[in-house]
Amino acid sequence: MREPVILDQLLDRALTESDYHAKRERFAQENPRSAVKRGMGIAAFITFRFTGSGERYLNSLAGVDVTPEGKFGCW
């Protein structure tokens, strides 16, 4: 059984967990004075796949790890 996905709550949590608004403000203040420019973004996608026998739910998992230093990696 699938769990419901409430997109606005998911986006709110992603913005909170990443400290998006504070970092975006900090980058806006630092970028004009710095040779190295920083920025942030969010990407999302939905995919529907079909098998030879018709539509089928595919169990997928993706994640992002963030270090205390602010570096990240996807898996």
mmCIF file of N, CA and C in Angstrom:
data_model
loop_
_atom_site.group_PDB
_atom_site.id
_atom_site.type_symbol
_atom_site.label_atom_id
_atom_site.label_comp_id
_atom_site.label_asym_id
_atom_site.label_seq_id
_atom_site.Cartn_x
_atom_site.Cartn_y
_atom_site.Cartn_z
ATOM 1 N N MET A 1 0.843 -1.188 0.000
ATOM 2 C CA MET A 1 0.000 0.000 0.000
ATOM 3 C C MET A 1 0.884 1.245 0.000
ATOM 4 N N ARG A 2 0.559 2.180 -0.820
ATOM 5 C CA ARG A 2 1.328 3.414 -0.921
ATOM 6 C C ARG A 2 0.896 4.402 0.147
ATOM 7 N N GLU A 3 1.860 5.172 0.625
ATOM 8 C CA GLU A 3 1.537 6.255 1.544
ATOM 9 C C GLU A 3 1.244 7.504 0.736
ATOM 10 N N PRO A 4 0.320 8.342 1.203
ATOM 11 C CA PRO A 4 0.039 9.571 0.456
ATOM 12 C C PRO A 4 1.229 10.533 0.524
ATOM 13 N N VAL A 5 1.429 11.273 -0.540
ATOM 14 C CA VAL A 5 2.469 12.292 -0.584
ATOM 15 C C VAL A 5 1.777 13.643 -0.628
ATOM 16 N N ILE A 6 2.003 14.442 0.377
ATOM 17 C CA ILE A 6 1.400 15.768 0.451
ATOM 18 C C ILE A 6 2.499 16.748 0.052
ATOM 19 N N LEU A 7 2.452 17.189 -1.207
ATOM 20 C CA LEU A 7 3.558 17.912 -1.801
ATOM 21 C C LEU A 7 3.907 19.210 -1.094
ATOM 22 N N ASP A 8 2.919 19.984 -0.653
ATOM 23 C CA ASP A 8 3.255 21.238 0.013
ATOM 24 C C ASP A 8 3.981 20.988 1.331
ATOM 25 N N GLN A 9 3.602 19.935 2.060
ATOM 26 C CA GLN A 9 4.301 19.595 3.303
ATOM 27 C C GLN A 9 5.699 19.072 3.009
ATOM 28 N N LEU A 10 5.847 18.315 1.939
ATOM 29 C CA LEU A 10 7.153 17.804 1.544
ATOM 30 C C LEU A 10 8.086 18.953 1.186
ATOM 31 N N LEU A 11 7.604 19.914 0.419
ATOM 32 C CA LEU A 11 8.415 21.076 0.054
ATOM 33 C C LEU A 11 8.769 21.899 1.287
ATOM 34 N N ASP A 12 7.804 22.138 2.171
ATOM 35 C CA ASP A 12 8.080 22.886 3.403
ATOM 36 C C ASP A 12 9.177 22.212 4.222
ATOM 37 N N ARG A 13 9.108 20.890 4.326
ATOM 38 C CA ARG A 13 10.125 20.163 5.104
ATOM 39 C C ARG A 13 11.501 20.267 4.430
ATOM 40 N N ALA A 14 11.541 20.132 3.106
ATOM 41 C CA ALA A 14 12.810 20.243 2.386
ATOM 42 C C ALA A 14 13.423 21.624 2.583
ATOM 43 N N LEU A 15 12.620 22.672 2.515
ATOM 44 C CA LEU A 15 13.126 24.028 2.721
ATOM 45 C C LEU A 15 13.622 24.226 4.144
ATOM 46 N N THR A 16 12.907 23.673 5.115
ATOM 47 C CA THR A 16 13.312 23.789 6.518
ATOM 48 C C THR A 16 14.591 23.001 6.794
ATOM 49 N N GLU A 17 14.629 21.744 6.369
ATOM 50 C CA GLU A 17 15.786 20.882 6.628
ATOM 51 C C GLU A 17 17.057 21.424 5.976
ATOM 52 N N SER A 18 16.928 22.061 4.832
ATOM 53 C CA SER A 18 18.102 22.578 4.123
ATOM 54 C C SER A 18 18.470 23.993 4.557
ATOM 55 N N ASP A 19 17.642 24.629 5.385
ATOM 56 C CA ASP A 19 17.834 26.023 5.792
ATOM 57 C C ASP A 19 17.902 26.928 4.556
ATOM 58 N N TYR A 20 17.065 26.594 3.584
ATOM 59 C CA TYR A 20 17.089 27.213 2.259
ATOM 60 C C TYR A 20 17.016 28.738 2.311
ATOM 61 N N HIS A 21 16.039 29.285 3.003
ATOM 62 C CA HIS A 21 15.817 30.737 2.984
ATOM 63 C C HIS A 21 16.993 31.499 3.594
ATOM 64 N N ALA A 22 17.546 31.022 4.698
ATOM 65 C CA ALA A 22 18.682 31.692 5.327
ATOM 66 C C ALA A 22 19.915 31.620 4.426
ATOM 67 N N LYS A 23 20.155 30.457 3.819
ATOM 68 C CA LYS A 23 21.316 30.320 2.928
ATOM 69 C C LYS A 23 21.148 31.195 1.685
ATOM 70 N N ARG A 24 19.947 31.236 1.142
ATOM 71 C CA ARG A 24 19.717 32.062 -0.050
ATOM 72 C C ARG A 24 19.992 33.531 0.262
ATOM 73 N N GLU A 25 19.560 33.999 1.416
ATOM 74 C CA GLU A 25 19.817 35.376 1.834
ATOM 75 C C GLU A 25 21.314 35.614 2.026
ATOM 76 N N ARG A 26 21.983 34.660 2.681
ATOM 77 C CA ARG A 26 23.429 34.788 2.898
ATOM 78 C C ARG A 26 24.178 34.842 1.567
ATOM 79 N N PHE A 27 23.802 33.976 0.634
ATOM 80 C CA PHE A 27 24.463 33.967 -0.678
ATOM 81 C C PHE A 27 24.219 35.293 -1.406
ATOM 82 N N ALA A 28 23.027 35.836 -1.299
ATOM 83 C CA ALA A 28 22.715 37.108 -1.959
ATOM 84 C C ALA A 28 23.586 38.235 -1.414
ATOM 85 N N GLN A 29 23.920 38.176 -0.131
ATOM 86 C CA GLN A 29 24.776 39.200 0.477
ATOM 87 C C GLN A 29 26.250 38.972 0.145
ATOM 88 N N GLU A 30 26.680 37.709 0.089
ATOM 89 C CA GLU A 30 28.091 37.397 -0.149
ATOM 90 C C GLU A 30 28.477 37.449 -1.621
ATOM 91 N N ASN A 31 27.615 37.040 -2.521
ATOM 92 C CA ASN A 31 27.970 36.900 -3.927
ATOM 93 C C ASN A 31 28.508 38.171 -4.590
ATOM 94 N N PRO A 32 27.940 39.349 -4.339
ATOM 95 C CA PRO A 32 28.472 40.537 -5.016
ATOM 96 C C PRO A 32 29.937 40.837 -4.659
ATOM 97 N N ARG A 33 30.382 40.392 -3.482
ATOM 98 C CA ARG A 33 31.746 40.683 -3.029
ATOM 99 C C ARG A 33 32.713 39.529 -3.255
ATOM 100 N N SER A 34 32.255 38.424 -3.762
ATOM 101 C CA SER A 34 33.073 37.222 -3.856
ATOM 102 C C SER A 34 33.284 36.793 -5.303
ATOM 103 N N ALA A 35 34.496 36.273 -5.583
ATOM 104 C CA ALA A 35 34.783 35.722 -6.910
ATOM 105 C C ALA A 35 34.062 34.393 -7.100
ATOM 106 N N VAL A 36 33.812 33.669 -6.006
ATOM 107 C CA VAL A 36 33.101 32.398 -6.059
ATOM 108 C C VAL A 36 31.633 32.667 -5.742
ATOM 109 N N LYS A 37 30.770 32.374 -6.677
ATOM 110 C CA LYS A 37 29.326 32.601 -6.503
ATOM 111 C C LYS A 37 28.668 31.324 -6.016
ATOM 112 N N ARG A 38 27.718 31.465 -5.100
ATOM 113 C CA ARG A 38 26.985 30.321 -4.565
ATOM 114 C C ARG A 38 25.503 30.485 -4.825
ATOM 115 N N GLY A 39 24.828 29.375 -4.890
ATOM 116 C CA GLY A 39 23.388 29.391 -5.087
ATOM 117 C C GLY A 39 22.794 28.067 -4.648
ATOM 118 N N MET A 40 21.486 28.013 -4.639
ATOM 119 C CA MET A 40 20.772 26.800 -4.252
ATOM 120 C C MET A 40 19.585 26.624 -5.177
ATOM 121 N N GLY A 41 19.158 25.400 -5.311
ATOM 122 C CA GLY A 41 17.973 25.119 -6.102
ATOM 123 C C GLY A 41 17.338 23.821 -5.645
ATOM 124 N N ILE A 42 16.135 23.599 -6.093
ATOM 125 C CA ILE A 42 15.408 22.378 -5.777
ATOM 126 C C ILE A 42 14.903 21.799 -7.098
ATOM 127 N N ALA A 43 15.077 20.514 -7.261
ATOM 128 C CA ALA A 43 14.569 19.835 -8.454
ATOM 129 C C ALA A 43 13.720 18.657 -8.015
ATOM 130 N N ALA A 44 12.653 18.421 -8.718
ATOM 131 C CA ALA A 44 11.771 17.290 -8.418
ATOM 132 C C ALA A 44 11.250 16.723 -9.729
ATOM 133 N N PHE A 45 10.909 15.455 -9.705
ATOM 134 C CA PHE A 45 10.351 14.851 -10.905
ATOM 135 C C PHE A 45 9.430 13.708 -10.531
ATOM 136 N N ILE A 46 8.557 13.390 -11.440
ATOM 137 C CA ILE A 46 7.671 12.236 -11.305
ATOM 138 C C ILE A 46 7.848 11.428 -12.579
ATOM 139 N N THR A 47 7.954 10.136 -12.444
ATOM 140 C CA THR A 47 8.087 9.293 -13.627
ATOM 141 C C THR A 47 7.032 8.193 -13.581
ATOM 142 N N PHE A 48 6.488 7.900 -14.713
ATOM 143 C CA PHE A 48 5.539 6.800 -14.852
ATOM 144 C C PHE A 48 6.150 5.819 -15.836
ATOM 145 N N ARG A 49 6.155 4.575 -15.500
ATOM 146 C CA ARG A 49 6.745 3.569 -16.375
ATOM 147 C C ARG A 49 5.731 2.485 -16.673
ATOM 148 N N PHE A 50 5.920 1.871 -17.803
ATOM 149 C CA PHE A 50 5.046 0.792 -18.215
ATOM 150 C C PHE A 50 5.889 -0.447 -18.494
ATOM 151 N N THR A 51 5.404 -1.579 -18.069
ATOM 152 C CA THR A 51 6.091 -2.840 -18.334
ATOM 153 C C THR A 51 5.412 -3.519 -19.511
ATOM 154 N N GLY A 52 5.959 -4.616 -19.947
ATOM 155 C CA GLY A 52 5.357 -5.353 -21.053
ATOM 156 C C GLY A 52 3.953 -5.836 -20.740
ATOM 157 N N SER A 53 3.634 -5.984 -19.464
ATOM 158 C CA SER A 53 2.301 -6.482 -19.097
ATOM 159 C C SER A 53 1.386 -5.360 -18.610
ATOM 160 N N GLY A 54 1.746 -4.107 -18.859
ATOM 161 C CA GLY A 54 0.885 -2.997 -18.455
ATOM 162 C C GLY A 54 1.519 -2.160 -17.359
ATOM 163 N N GLU A 55 0.758 -1.215 -16.838
ATOM 164 C CA GLU A 55 1.268 -0.315 -15.822
ATOM 165 C C GLU A 55 1.574 -1.085 -14.546
ATOM 166 N N ARG A 56 2.691 -0.719 -13.917
ATOM 167 C CA ARG A 56 3.115 -1.404 -12.702
ATOM 168 C C ARG A 56 3.828 -0.424 -11.787
ATOM 169 N N TYR A 57 3.549 -0.496 -10.517
ATOM 170 C CA TYR A 57 4.212 0.362 -9.538
ATOM 171 C C TYR A 57 5.638 -0.125 -9.322
ATOM 172 N N LEU A 58 6.593 0.774 -9.440
ATOM 173 C CA LEU A 58 8.002 0.433 -9.223
ATOM 174 C C LEU A 58 8.449 1.017 -7.889
ATOM 175 N N ASN A 59 9.019 0.206 -7.052
ATOM 176 C CA ASN A 59 9.497 0.647 -5.747
ATOM 177 C C ASN A 59 10.893 1.237 -5.909
ATOM 178 N N SER A 60 11.028 2.542 -5.773
ATOM 179 C CA SER A 60 12.302 3.233 -5.959
ATOM 180 C C SER A 60 12.670 3.971 -4.686
ATOM 181 N N LEU A 61 13.966 4.210 -4.532
ATOM 182 C CA LEU A 61 14.473 4.914 -3.366
ATOM 183 C C LEU A 61 15.585 5.840 -3.806
ATOM 184 N N ALA A 62 15.563 7.061 -3.319
ATOM 185 C CA ALA A 62 16.620 8.027 -3.596
ATOM 186 C C ALA A 62 16.856 8.804 -2.313
ATOM 187 N N GLY A 63 18.038 9.379 -2.183
ATOM 188 C CA GLY A 63 18.319 10.137 -0.982
ATOM 189 C C GLY A 63 19.434 11.132 -1.177
ATOM 190 N N VAL A 64 19.547 12.035 -0.220
ATOM 191 C CA VAL A 64 20.612 13.027 -0.199
ATOM 192 C C VAL A 64 21.198 13.024 1.204
ATOM 193 N N ASP A 65 22.512 12.916 1.284
ATOM 194 C CA ASP A 65 23.209 13.003 2.563
ATOM 195 C C ASP A 65 23.855 14.379 2.653
ATOM 196 N N VAL A 66 23.741 15.028 3.810
ATOM 197 C CA VAL A 66 24.340 16.339 4.019
ATOM 198 C C VAL A 66 25.261 16.257 5.222
ATOM 199 N N THR A 67 26.507 16.731 5.056
ATOM 200 C CA THR A 67 27.475 16.711 6.147
ATOM 201 C C THR A 67 27.319 17.975 6.988
ATOM 202 N N PRO A 68 27.861 17.987 8.198
ATOM 203 C CA PRO A 68 27.812 19.211 9.015
ATOM 204 C C PRO A 68 28.481 20.404 8.328
ATOM 205 N N GLU A 69 29.403 20.133 7.391
ATOM 206 C CA GLU A 69 30.091 21.211 6.674
ATOM 207 C C GLU A 69 29.249 21.768 5.525
ATOM 208 N N GLY A 70 28.091 21.158 5.271
ATOM 209 C CA GLY A 70 27.210 21.625 4.218
ATOM 210 C C GLY A 70 27.435 20.969 2.874
ATOM 211 N N LYS A 71 28.278 19.951 2.811
ATOM 212 C CA LYS A 71 28.496 19.219 1.564
ATOM 213 C C LYS A 71 27.443 18.120 1.467
ATOM 214 N N PHE A 72 27.128 17.709 0.242
ATOM 215 C CA PHE A 72 26.098 16.703 0.091
ATOM 216 C C PHE A 72 26.452 15.700 -1.003
ATOM 217 N N GLY A 73 25.790 14.580 -0.932
ATOM 218 C CA GLY A 73 25.917 13.555 -1.948
ATOM 219 C C GLY A 73 24.580 12.867 -2.129
ATOM 220 N N CYS A 74 24.327 12.432 -3.337
ATOM 221 C CA CYS A 74 23.061 11.758 -3.652
ATOM 222 C C CYS A 74 23.289 10.258 -3.791
ATOM 223 N N TRP A 75 22.281 9.491 -3.482
ATOM 224 C CA TRP A 75 22.337 8.038 -3.667
ATOM 225 C C TRP A 75 21.000 7.541 -4.126
#
